[in-house]
Amino acid sequence: MCEAHDGLSVEFDCINPKKQKKKRSYKNSGVIIIKSCKITRDYSFLDYILGGCQLMFTVGIDFTASNGNPRDASSLHYINPMGTNEYLSALWSVGQIIQDYDSDKLFPALGFGAQLPPDWKVSHEFAINFNPTSPFCSGVDGIIEAYSACLPHIRFYGPTNFSPIINHVARFAAQATQQQSAGQYFILLIITDGVISDMDETRHAIVQASKLPMSIIIIGVGNADFSAMEFLDGDNRMLRSHTGEEASRDIVQFVPFREFRNAPKETLAKAVLAELPQQVVDYFKSHNLPPIKSEGV
C-alpha cells in the first residue's frame, strides 16, 4: 500500500473465495485502487516532552480589595501561623508539578488589581518581585518568597481584570510560533477570589490565545460565585468572544479550590492539570508539528 505515491497507484483484486471455487472464469469482485498512502505517527504528550518541549509557566495573582486586608485573619491573603493560605496552597499544588517540565525553572510571577508604590497607581500586570525587566522567580519557592515579600508593600484595590495578564503571556506564545517547532508551550495559572470585571475583553483574549501554544488554568479561592469562570471553561460548549468569534479549541480549565480544601494536594493538581496534556498534543498536532527530537520517524 505504501508504494502508492506521486501519481503512482497500486491495485488490489477483491477476491471472493466462494465465487473463485465455483467459476473458473472468475477474476475478481472488483479492484481496490490506492492512489496515495501515508503513515503518520500519533504523538503523545510524553513524546513532546521527551522530544524537548518546555512548559513555560507563568503565575497571575489577584490582589484586589475583595480578598480582604492581608493583615486581617479573615483575608484570603492572610498568611496563617502555618505559613500558608489558599493562594499559596493552590500555587504550591500546581507549581511543584509543572516546574519539573521546565529546565531552567525560572517563572514570571505577575500580580493584578493592586495599587503600587510610589505613586499608588492601579496595575493589572505587575511583577511581584517589583522588577519589570526580569519578573522571573526561581522555582515555586521563589514565587512564594516574592509573594510574601510584596504583600506589605502594595494596596489591594481593583477591578478584577484578567485580559492584561492573558495578553501578556499570549505575546510570548505568539513569538514562540515563529520558530515553527514544538519547542515551547505556555501555561498561565491565574489564582483569583472572584468575579471578572472585564469579561468581554477576557473572552476576546482567550479566543485569540486559543490559536497559540498556550493554556490557562484558573483556580478560584474563597467562597464567591464562580459561575463566570465556569462559563470561560469551554467543557460543555466552545467559548465565543463578544463579537461572536469562536475559540479554535478549549484552553481554559477552571477549578474551585473549596472543593479540595480537605483533600490531599495531589488531588487538586490532578484536577487542575487533567486537560493539559491533551491541550498540548492537540495544538501541535493541528499545526503538524512533530516533537523536536522524534525517534525513528
PDB file of C-alpha atoms in Angstrom:
ATOM      1  CA  MET A   1       0.000   0.000   0.000  1.00  0.00           C
ATOM      2  CA  CYS A   2       2.849   2.377   0.810  1.00  0.00           C
ATOM      3  CA  GLU A   3       4.146   2.038  -2.756  1.00  0.00           C
ATOM      4  CA  ALA A   4       1.292   4.333  -3.828  1.00  0.00           C
ATOM      5  CA  HIS A   5       2.678   7.878  -4.088  1.00  0.00           C
ATOM      6  CA  ASP A   6       3.447  10.684  -6.538  1.00  0.00           C
ATOM      7  CA  GLY A   7       0.779   9.681  -9.049  1.00  0.00           C
ATOM      8  CA  LEU A   8       1.804   6.009  -8.939  1.00  0.00           C
ATOM      9  CA  SER A   9      -1.238   3.978  -7.899  1.00  0.00           C
ATOM     10  CA  VAL A  10      -1.364   0.416  -6.561  1.00  0.00           C
ATOM     11  CA  GLU A  11      -4.156  -2.031  -7.441  1.00  0.00           C
ATOM     12  CA  PHE A  12      -5.510  -4.986  -5.471  1.00  0.00           C
ATOM     13  CA  ASP A  13      -8.078  -7.506  -6.695  1.00  0.00           C
ATOM     14  CA  CYS A  14     -11.040  -8.136  -4.412  1.00  0.00           C
ATOM     15  CA  ILE A  15     -11.381 -11.915  -4.332  1.00  0.00           C
ATOM     16  CA  ASN A  16     -14.433 -13.803  -3.090  1.00  0.00           C
ATOM     17  CA  PRO A  17     -13.101 -17.334  -2.296  1.00  0.00           C
ATOM     18  CA  LYS A  18     -16.533 -18.958  -2.748  1.00  0.00           C
ATOM     19  CA  LYS A  19     -17.041 -17.499  -6.223  1.00  0.00           C
ATOM     20  CA  GLN A  20     -13.463 -18.338  -7.127  1.00  0.00           C
ATOM     21  CA  LYS A  21     -14.126 -22.020  -6.425  1.00  0.00           C
ATOM     22  CA  LYS A  22     -17.379 -22.102  -8.405  1.00  0.00           C
ATOM     23  CA  LYS A  23     -16.286 -20.294 -11.558  1.00  0.00           C
ATOM     24  CA  ARG A  24     -13.094 -20.917 -13.469  1.00  0.00           C
ATOM     25  CA  SER A  25     -13.576 -17.680 -15.398  1.00  0.00           C
ATOM     26  CA  TYR A  26     -13.854 -15.665 -12.168  1.00  0.00           C
ATOM     27  CA  LYS A  27     -11.284 -12.866 -11.968  1.00  0.00           C
ATOM     28  CA  ASN A  28     -12.397 -10.678  -9.117  1.00  0.00           C
ATOM     29  CA  SER A  29     -15.329  -8.930  -7.464  1.00  0.00           C
ATOM     30  CA  GLY A  30     -13.784  -5.523  -8.003  1.00  0.00           C
ATOM     31  CA  VAL A  31     -10.487  -3.721  -7.786  1.00  0.00           C
ATOM     32  CA  ILE A  32      -9.201  -1.531  -4.983  1.00  0.00           C
ATOM     33  CA  ILE A  33      -7.043   1.279  -6.349  1.00  0.00           C
ATOM     34  CA  ILE A  34      -4.835   3.106  -3.854  1.00  0.00           C
ATOM     35  CA  LYS A  35      -3.574   6.419  -5.175  1.00  0.00           C
ATOM     36  CA  SER A  36      -1.798   7.618  -2.065  1.00  0.00           C
ATOM     37  CA  CYS A  37      -0.806   6.073   1.248  1.00  0.00           C
ATOM     38  CA  LYS A  38       0.958   7.802   4.126  1.00  0.00           C
ATOM     39  CA  ILE A  39       1.671   6.528   7.634  1.00  0.00           C
ATOM     40  CA  THR A  40       1.807   9.201  10.314  1.00  0.00           C
ATOM     41  CA  ARG A  41       2.656   8.678  13.951  1.00  0.00           C
ATOM     42  CA  ASP A  42       0.181   9.755  16.626  1.00  0.00           C
ATOM     43  CA  TYR A  43       2.391  11.535  19.158  1.00  0.00           C
ATOM     44  CA  SER A  44       1.596  11.620  22.871  1.00  0.00           C
ATOM     45  CA  PHE A  45       2.210  14.344  25.453  1.00  0.00           C
ATOM     46  CA  LEU A  46       5.207  12.383  26.690  1.00  0.00           C
ATOM     47  CA  ASP A  47       6.626  12.220  23.150  1.00  0.00           C
ATOM     48  CA  TYR A  48       6.616  16.024  23.020  1.00  0.00           C
ATOM     49  CA  ILE A  49       8.135  16.425  26.492  1.00  0.00           C
ATOM     50  CA  LEU A  50      10.865  13.829  25.835  1.00  0.00           C
ATOM     51  CA  GLY A  51      11.358  15.451  22.446  1.00  0.00           C
ATOM     52  CA  GLY A  52      12.440  18.680  24.137  1.00  0.00           C
ATOM     53  CA  CYS A  53       9.233  20.703  24.595  1.00  0.00           C
ATOM     54  CA  GLN A  54       9.441  23.086  27.574  1.00  0.00           C
ATOM     55  CA  LEU A  55       6.336  24.082  29.552  1.00  0.00           C
ATOM     56  CA  MET A  56       6.665  27.829  30.172  1.00  0.00           C
ATOM     57  CA  PHE A  57       4.846  28.510  33.440  1.00  0.00           C
ATOM     58  CA  THR A  58       3.546  31.976  34.458  1.00  0.00           C
ATOM     59  CA  VAL A  59       1.525  32.822  37.570  1.00  0.00           C
ATOM     60  CA  GLY A  60      -1.055  35.612  37.847  1.00  0.00           C
ATOM     61  CA  ILE A  61      -2.179  36.520  41.381  1.00  0.00           C
ATOM     62  CA  ASP A  62      -5.303  38.504  42.284  1.00  0.00           C
ATOM     63  CA  PHE A  63      -4.576  41.388  44.689  1.00  0.00           C
ATOM     64  CA  THR A  64      -7.997  43.053  44.537  1.00  0.00           C
ATOM     65  CA  ALA A  65      -9.660  44.528  47.635  1.00  0.00           C
ATOM     66  CA  SER A  66     -12.328  41.794  47.781  1.00  0.00           C
ATOM     67  CA  ASN A  67      -9.623  39.474  49.134  1.00  0.00           C
ATOM     68  CA  GLY A  68      -9.544  41.468  52.398  1.00  0.00           C
ATOM     69  CA  ASN A  69      -6.658  43.136  54.206  1.00  0.00           C
ATOM     70  CA  PRO A  70      -3.758  40.640  54.303  1.00  0.00           C
ATOM     71  CA  ARG A  71      -3.051  41.620  57.930  1.00  0.00           C
ATOM     72  CA  ASP A  72      -6.568  40.505  58.888  1.00  0.00           C
ATOM     73  CA  ALA A  73      -7.028  36.803  59.686  1.00  0.00           C
ATOM     74  CA  SER A  74     -10.227  36.734  57.582  1.00  0.00           C
ATOM     75  CA  SER A  75      -8.327  37.761  54.415  1.00  0.00           C
ATOM     76  CA  LEU A  76      -7.674  35.176  51.712  1.00  0.00           C
ATOM     77  CA  HIS A  77      -4.120  36.590  51.544  1.00  0.00           C
ATOM     78  CA  TYR A  78      -3.570  36.322  55.302  1.00  0.00           C
ATOM     79  CA  ILE A  79      -0.614  34.024  55.905  1.00  0.00           C
ATOM     80  CA  ASN A  80      -1.578  31.886  58.892  1.00  0.00           C
ATOM     81  CA  PRO A  81       0.783  30.612  61.624  1.00  0.00           C
ATOM     82  CA  MET A  82       1.337  27.508  59.497  1.00  0.00           C
ATOM     83  CA  GLY A  83       2.840  29.825  56.868  1.00  0.00           C
ATOM     84  CA  THR A  84       0.182  29.277  54.248  1.00  0.00           C
ATOM     85  CA  ASN A  85      -3.177  30.397  52.799  1.00  0.00           C
ATOM     86  CA  GLU A  86      -5.395  29.285  49.904  1.00  0.00           C
ATOM     87  CA  TYR A  87      -3.339  31.223  47.357  1.00  0.00           C
ATOM     88  CA  LEU A  88      -0.120  29.572  48.495  1.00  0.00           C
ATOM     89  CA  SER A  89      -1.728  26.117  48.692  1.00  0.00           C
ATOM     90  CA  ALA A  90      -3.060  26.435  45.142  1.00  0.00           C
ATOM     91  CA  LEU A  91       0.258  27.747  43.865  1.00  0.00           C
ATOM     92  CA  TRP A  92       2.259  25.008  45.517  1.00  0.00           C
ATOM     93  CA  SER A  93      -0.031  22.159  44.428  1.00  0.00           C
ATOM     94  CA  VAL A  94       0.113  23.080  40.744  1.00  0.00           C
ATOM     95  CA  GLY A  95       3.561  24.671  40.533  1.00  0.00           C
ATOM     96  CA  GLN A  96       5.522  21.828  42.067  1.00  0.00           C
ATOM     97  CA  ILE A  97       4.348  19.535  39.266  1.00  0.00           C
ATOM     98  CA  ILE A  98       4.675  21.948  36.339  1.00  0.00           C
ATOM     99  CA  GLN A  99       8.144  23.132  37.373  1.00  0.00           C
ATOM    100  CA  ASP A 100       9.564  19.698  36.586  1.00  0.00           C
ATOM    101  CA  TYR A 101       8.720  20.212  32.897  1.00  0.00           C
ATOM    102  CA  ASP A 102      10.822  23.392  32.582  1.00  0.00           C
ATOM    103  CA  SER A 103      14.600  23.031  32.592  1.00  0.00           C
ATOM    104  CA  ASP A 104      15.573  26.496  33.896  1.00  0.00           C
ATOM    105  CA  LYS A 105      12.713  26.698  36.460  1.00  0.00           C
ATOM    106  CA  LEU A 106      12.541  30.475  36.107  1.00  0.00           C
ATOM    107  CA  PHE A 107       8.912  31.564  36.221  1.00  0.00           C
ATOM    108  CA  PRO A 108       7.408  35.029  35.708  1.00  0.00           C
ATOM    109  CA  ALA A 109       5.089  35.855  38.624  1.00  0.00           C
ATOM    110  CA  LEU A 110       2.632  38.689  37.988  1.00  0.00           C
ATOM    111  CA  GLY A 111       0.013  40.441  40.108  1.00  0.00           C
ATOM    112  CA  PHE A 112      -3.098  42.397  39.190  1.00  0.00           C
ATOM    113  CA  GLY A 113      -5.667  44.669  40.837  1.00  0.00           C
ATOM    114  CA  ALA A 114      -3.341  46.468  43.279  1.00  0.00           C
ATOM    115  CA  GLN A 115      -2.036  49.996  43.765  1.00  0.00           C
ATOM    116  CA  LEU A 116       1.750  50.122  43.606  1.00  0.00           C
ATOM    117  CA  PRO A 117       4.264  52.445  45.255  1.00  0.00           C
ATOM    118  CA  PRO A 118       5.434  55.154  44.931  1.00  0.00           C
ATOM    119  CA  ASP A 119       2.531  56.840  43.075  1.00  0.00           C
ATOM    120  CA  TRP A 120      -0.115  54.238  44.047  1.00  0.00           C
ATOM    121  CA  LYS A 121      -1.487  53.790  40.539  1.00  0.00           C
ATOM    122  CA  VAL A 122      -3.550  50.667  39.908  1.00  0.00           C
ATOM    123  CA  SER A 123      -1.774  47.970  37.901  1.00  0.00           C
ATOM    124  CA  HIS A 124      -3.313  44.911  36.241  1.00  0.00           C
ATOM    125  CA  GLU A 125       0.008  43.417  35.196  1.00  0.00           C
ATOM    126  CA  PHE A 126       2.976  43.917  37.532  1.00  0.00           C
ATOM    127  CA  ALA A 127       5.963  41.803  38.547  1.00  0.00           C
ATOM    128  CA  ILE A 128       5.525  40.746  42.170  1.00  0.00           C
ATOM    129  CA  ASN A 129       9.309  40.972  42.625  1.00  0.00           C
ATOM    130  CA  PHE A 130       8.975  44.646  41.512  1.00  0.00           C
ATOM    131  CA  ASN A 131      11.482  44.043  38.704  1.00  0.00           C
ATOM    132  CA  PRO A 132       9.527  44.629  35.456  1.00  0.00           C
ATOM    133  CA  THR A 133      12.541  43.834  33.245  1.00  0.00           C
ATOM    134  CA  SER A 134      13.045  40.473  34.980  1.00  0.00           C
ATOM    135  CA  PRO A 135       9.849  39.214  36.631  1.00  0.00           C
ATOM    136  CA  PHE A 136      11.313  35.718  36.983  1.00  0.00           C
ATOM    137  CA  CYS A 137      11.303  33.761  40.223  1.00  0.00           C
ATOM    138  CA  SER A 138      13.449  30.687  40.813  1.00  0.00           C
ATOM    139  CA  GLY A 139      11.085  27.747  41.129  1.00  0.00           C
ATOM    140  CA  VAL A 140       7.852  27.662  43.125  1.00  0.00           C
ATOM    141  CA  ASP A 141       9.811  28.518  46.274  1.00  0.00           C
ATOM    142  CA  GLY A 142      10.989  31.721  44.590  1.00  0.00           C
ATOM    143  CA  ILE A 143       7.407  32.668  43.661  1.00  0.00           C
ATOM    144  CA  ILE A 144       6.280  32.099  47.254  1.00  0.00           C
ATOM    145  CA  GLU A 145       9.139  34.245  48.585  1.00  0.00           C
ATOM    146  CA  ALA A 146       8.337  37.099  46.173  1.00  0.00           C
ATOM    147  CA  TYR A 147       4.626  36.849  47.000  1.00  0.00           C
ATOM    148  CA  SER A 148       5.213  37.028  50.757  1.00  0.00           C
ATOM    149  CA  ALA A 149       7.676  39.924  50.341  1.00  0.00           C
ATOM    150  CA  CYS A 150       5.369  42.037  48.163  1.00  0.00           C
ATOM    151  CA  LEU A 151       2.228  41.801  50.330  1.00  0.00           C
ATOM    152  CA  PRO A 152       3.214  44.573  52.817  1.00  0.00           C
ATOM    153  CA  HIS A 153       4.215  46.972  50.011  1.00  0.00           C
ATOM    154  CA  ILE A 154       1.033  47.077  47.895  1.00  0.00           C
ATOM    155  CA  ARG A 155      -2.540  48.267  48.424  1.00  0.00           C
ATOM    156  CA  PHE A 156      -5.311  45.917  47.393  1.00  0.00           C
ATOM    157  CA  TYR A 157      -7.685  47.669  45.025  1.00  0.00           C
ATOM    158  CA  GLY A 158      -9.476  46.642  41.808  1.00  0.00           C
ATOM    159  CA  PRO A 159     -11.156  45.935  39.457  1.00  0.00           C
ATOM    160  CA  THR A 160     -10.552  42.258  38.649  1.00  0.00           C
ATOM    161  CA  ASN A 161      -9.196  42.405  35.104  1.00  0.00           C
ATOM    162  CA  PHE A 162      -7.853  39.179  33.579  1.00  0.00           C
ATOM    163  CA  SER A 163      -7.215  40.287  29.988  1.00  0.00           C
ATOM    164  CA  PRO A 164      -3.936  42.228  30.564  1.00  0.00           C
ATOM    165  CA  ILE A 165      -2.174  39.176  32.026  1.00  0.00           C
ATOM    166  CA  ILE A 166      -3.652  36.801  29.422  1.00  0.00           C
ATOM    167  CA  ASN A 167      -2.471  39.129  26.638  1.00  0.00           C
ATOM    168  CA  HIS A 168       0.945  39.429  28.327  1.00  0.00           C
ATOM    169  CA  VAL A 169       1.558  35.663  28.131  1.00  0.00           C
ATOM    170  CA  ALA A 170      -0.055  35.454  24.678  1.00  0.00           C
ATOM    171  CA  ARG A 171       2.574  37.864  23.299  1.00  0.00           C
ATOM    172  CA  PHE A 172       5.340  35.432  24.300  1.00  0.00           C
ATOM    173  CA  ALA A 173       3.376  32.446  22.968  1.00  0.00           C
ATOM    174  CA  ALA A 174       2.951  34.291  19.645  1.00  0.00           C
ATOM    175  CA  GLN A 175       6.715  34.850  19.461  1.00  0.00           C
ATOM    176  CA  ALA A 176       7.274  31.116  20.034  1.00  0.00           C
ATOM    177  CA  THR A 177       5.167  30.245  16.961  1.00  0.00           C
ATOM    178  CA  GLN A 178       7.766  31.917  14.741  1.00  0.00           C
ATOM    179  CA  GLN A 179      10.128  29.024  15.484  1.00  0.00           C
ATOM    180  CA  GLN A 180       7.778  26.605  13.682  1.00  0.00           C
ATOM    181  CA  SER A 181       8.653  23.847  16.149  1.00  0.00           C
ATOM    182  CA  ALA A 182       7.190  22.071  19.183  1.00  0.00           C
ATOM    183  CA  GLY A 183       9.726  23.706  21.487  1.00  0.00           C
ATOM    184  CA  GLN A 184       7.596  25.734  23.906  1.00  0.00           C
ATOM    185  CA  TYR A 185       4.094  25.611  25.321  1.00  0.00           C
ATOM    186  CA  PHE A 186       2.875  28.344  27.688  1.00  0.00           C
ATOM    187  CA  ILE A 187       0.758  27.821  30.802  1.00  0.00           C
ATOM    188  CA  LEU A 188      -0.824  30.709  32.698  1.00  0.00           C
ATOM    189  CA  LEU A 189      -2.062  29.922  36.198  1.00  0.00           C
ATOM    190  CA  ILE A 190      -4.465  32.598  37.474  1.00  0.00           C
ATOM    191  CA  ILE A 191      -5.429  32.430  41.144  1.00  0.00           C
ATOM    192  CA  THR A 192      -8.391  34.664  41.935  1.00  0.00           C
ATOM    193  CA  ASP A 193     -11.103  35.225  44.522  1.00  0.00           C
ATOM    194  CA  GLY A 194     -13.962  36.466  42.437  1.00  0.00           C
ATOM    195  CA  VAL A 195     -15.953  37.844  39.604  1.00  0.00           C
ATOM    196  CA  ILE A 196     -14.190  39.132  36.472  1.00  0.00           C
ATOM    197  CA  SER A 197     -14.713  42.833  35.730  1.00  0.00           C
ATOM    198  CA  ASP A 198     -13.535  42.768  32.093  1.00  0.00           C
ATOM    199  CA  MET A 199     -15.492  39.753  30.852  1.00  0.00           C
ATOM    200  CA  ASP A 200     -15.771  40.886  27.208  1.00  0.00           C
ATOM    201  CA  GLU A 201     -12.048  41.667  26.977  1.00  0.00           C
ATOM    202  CA  THR A 202     -11.175  38.390  28.736  1.00  0.00           C
ATOM    203  CA  ARG A 203     -13.347  36.343  26.369  1.00  0.00           C
ATOM    204  CA  HIS A 204     -11.694  38.041  23.392  1.00  0.00           C
ATOM    205  CA  ALA A 205      -8.204  37.447  24.855  1.00  0.00           C
ATOM    206  CA  ILE A 206      -8.951  33.730  25.415  1.00  0.00           C
ATOM    207  CA  VAL A 207     -10.350  33.262  21.896  1.00  0.00           C
ATOM    208  CA  GLN A 208      -7.192  34.826  20.425  1.00  0.00           C
ATOM    209  CA  ALA A 209      -4.951  32.790  22.769  1.00  0.00           C
ATOM    210  CA  SER A 210      -6.663  29.560  21.645  1.00  0.00           C
ATOM    211  CA  LYS A 211      -4.774  29.917  18.348  1.00  0.00           C
ATOM    212  CA  LEU A 212      -1.436  29.894  20.216  1.00  0.00           C
ATOM    213  CA  PRO A 213       0.630  27.276  22.130  1.00  0.00           C
ATOM    214  CA  MET A 214      -0.990  28.304  25.395  1.00  0.00           C
ATOM    215  CA  SER A 215      -3.346  27.053  28.119  1.00  0.00           C
ATOM    216  CA  ILE A 216      -4.962  28.910  31.018  1.00  0.00           C
ATOM    217  CA  ILE A 217      -5.651  27.391  34.431  1.00  0.00           C
ATOM    218  CA  ILE A 218      -7.911  29.359  36.777  1.00  0.00           C
ATOM    219  CA  ILE A 219      -8.160  28.418  40.447  1.00  0.00           C
ATOM    220  CA  GLY A 220     -10.909  30.171  42.380  1.00  0.00           C
ATOM    221  CA  VAL A 221     -10.173  30.692  46.079  1.00  0.00           C
ATOM    222  CA  GLY A 222     -12.715  31.680  48.742  1.00  0.00           C
ATOM    223  CA  ASN A 223     -16.476  31.222  48.566  1.00  0.00           C
ATOM    224  CA  ALA A 224     -17.502  33.642  45.806  1.00  0.00           C
ATOM    225  CA  ASP A 225     -19.873  32.914  42.923  1.00  0.00           C
ATOM    226  CA  PHE A 226     -17.646  31.405  40.244  1.00  0.00           C
ATOM    227  CA  SER A 227     -20.315  30.855  37.569  1.00  0.00           C
ATOM    228  CA  ALA A 228     -18.498  33.266  35.207  1.00  0.00           C
ATOM    229  CA  MET A 229     -15.353  31.125  35.497  1.00  0.00           C
ATOM    230  CA  GLU A 230     -17.332  28.009  34.594  1.00  0.00           C
ATOM    231  CA  PHE A 231     -18.513  29.891  31.503  1.00  0.00           C
ATOM    232  CA  LEU A 232     -14.894  30.503  30.400  1.00  0.00           C
ATOM    233  CA  ASP A 233     -14.083  26.794  30.789  1.00  0.00           C
ATOM    234  CA  GLY A 234     -15.426  25.515  27.463  1.00  0.00           C
ATOM    235  CA  ASP A 235     -16.049  21.921  28.534  1.00  0.00           C
ATOM    236  CA  ASN A 236     -19.727  21.963  27.532  1.00  0.00           C
ATOM    237  CA  ARG A 237     -19.600  24.386  24.604  1.00  0.00           C
ATOM    238  CA  MET A 238     -16.848  26.283  22.818  1.00  0.00           C
ATOM    239  CA  LEU A 239     -16.248  29.789  24.163  1.00  0.00           C
ATOM    240  CA  ARG A 240     -17.095  32.724  21.904  1.00  0.00           C
ATOM    241  CA  SER A 241     -15.837  36.294  22.121  1.00  0.00           C
ATOM    242  CA  HIS A 242     -18.319  39.169  22.465  1.00  0.00           C
ATOM    243  CA  THR A 243     -18.030  39.648  18.680  1.00  0.00           C
ATOM    244  CA  GLY A 244     -19.122  36.047  18.055  1.00  0.00           C
ATOM    245  CA  GLU A 245     -15.727  34.591  17.122  1.00  0.00           C
ATOM    246  CA  GLU A 246     -15.391  31.017  18.393  1.00  0.00           C
ATOM    247  CA  ALA A 247     -12.299  29.704  20.184  1.00  0.00           C
ATOM    248  CA  SER A 248     -10.345  27.320  17.973  1.00  0.00           C
ATOM    249  CA  ARG A 249     -10.001  24.927  20.945  1.00  0.00           C
ATOM    250  CA  ASP A 250     -10.756  24.761  24.675  1.00  0.00           C
ATOM    251  CA  ILE A 251      -7.716  26.116  26.548  1.00  0.00           C
ATOM    252  CA  VAL A 252      -9.251  27.062  29.930  1.00  0.00           C
ATOM    253  CA  GLN A 253      -9.526  24.794  32.951  1.00  0.00           C
ATOM    254  CA  PHE A 254     -11.332  26.216  35.986  1.00  0.00           C
ATOM    255  CA  VAL A 255     -11.252  24.584  39.413  1.00  0.00           C
ATOM    256  CA  PRO A 256     -12.754  25.988  42.651  1.00  0.00           C
ATOM    257  CA  PHE A 257     -10.259  25.489  45.478  1.00  0.00           C
ATOM    258  CA  ARG A 258     -13.044  24.991  48.046  1.00  0.00           C
ATOM    259  CA  GLU A 259     -13.819  21.557  46.606  1.00  0.00           C
ATOM    260  CA  PHE A 260     -10.285  20.447  47.519  1.00  0.00           C
ATOM    261  CA  ARG A 261      -9.742  22.132  50.911  1.00  0.00           C
ATOM    262  CA  ASN A 262      -9.698  18.870  52.805  1.00  0.00           C
ATOM    263  CA  ALA A 263      -8.236  16.707  50.052  1.00  0.00           C
ATOM    264  CA  PRO A 264      -4.574  15.773  49.527  1.00  0.00           C
ATOM    265  CA  LYS A 265      -2.627  18.338  47.473  1.00  0.00           C
ATOM    266  CA  GLU A 266      -2.173  15.813  44.664  1.00  0.00           C
ATOM    267  CA  THR A 267      -5.965  15.721  44.172  1.00  0.00           C
ATOM    268  CA  LEU A 268      -6.109  19.427  43.306  1.00  0.00           C
ATOM    269  CA  ALA A 269      -3.107  19.129  40.983  1.00  0.00           C
ATOM    270  CA  LYS A 270      -4.705  16.164  39.215  1.00  0.00           C
ATOM    271  CA  ALA A 271      -7.976  18.043  38.632  1.00  0.00           C
ATOM    272  CA  VAL A 272      -6.237  21.227  37.512  1.00  0.00           C
ATOM    273  CA  LEU A 273      -3.805  19.531  35.117  1.00  0.00           C
ATOM    274  CA  ALA A 274      -6.202  16.869  33.804  1.00  0.00           C
ATOM    275  CA  GLU A 275      -6.819  18.526  30.428  1.00  0.00           C
ATOM    276  CA  LEU A 276      -3.346  19.980  29.887  1.00  0.00           C
ATOM    277  CA  PRO A 277      -1.577  17.012  28.180  1.00  0.00           C
ATOM    278  CA  GLN A 278      -4.306  16.738  25.545  1.00  0.00           C
ATOM    279  CA  GLN A 279      -4.323  20.512  25.004  1.00  0.00           C
ATOM    280  CA  VAL A 280      -0.570  20.417  24.302  1.00  0.00           C
ATOM    281  CA  VAL A 281      -0.924  17.480  21.877  1.00  0.00           C
ATOM    282  CA  ASP A 282      -3.964  18.996  20.115  1.00  0.00           C
ATOM    283  CA  TYR A 283      -2.172  22.281  19.461  1.00  0.00           C
ATOM    284  CA  PHE A 284       0.995  20.780  17.991  1.00  0.00           C
ATOM    285  CA  LYS A 285      -0.988  18.174  16.045  1.00  0.00           C
ATOM    286  CA  SER A 286      -3.258  20.804  14.473  1.00  0.00           C
ATOM    287  CA  HIS A 287      -0.150  22.677  13.306  1.00  0.00           C
ATOM    288  CA  ASN A 288       1.581  19.499  12.014  1.00  0.00           C
ATOM    289  CA  LEU A 289       4.477  19.946  14.414  1.00  0.00           C
ATOM    290  CA  PRO A 290       6.190  16.697  15.497  1.00  0.00           C
ATOM    291  CA  PRO A 291       8.399  16.534  18.616  1.00  0.00           C
ATOM    292  CA  ILE A 292      11.759  18.262  18.000  1.00  0.00           C
ATOM    293  CA  LYS A 293      13.674  15.071  18.726  1.00  0.00           C
ATOM    294  CA  SER A 294      11.465  12.246  17.494  1.00  0.00           C
ATOM    295  CA  GLU A 295      12.933   8.769  17.301  1.00  0.00           C
ATOM    296  CA  GLY A 296      12.537   6.553  14.276  1.00  0.00           C
ATOM    297  CA  VAL A 297      10.200   8.881  12.383  1.00  0.00           C
TER     298      VAL A 297
END
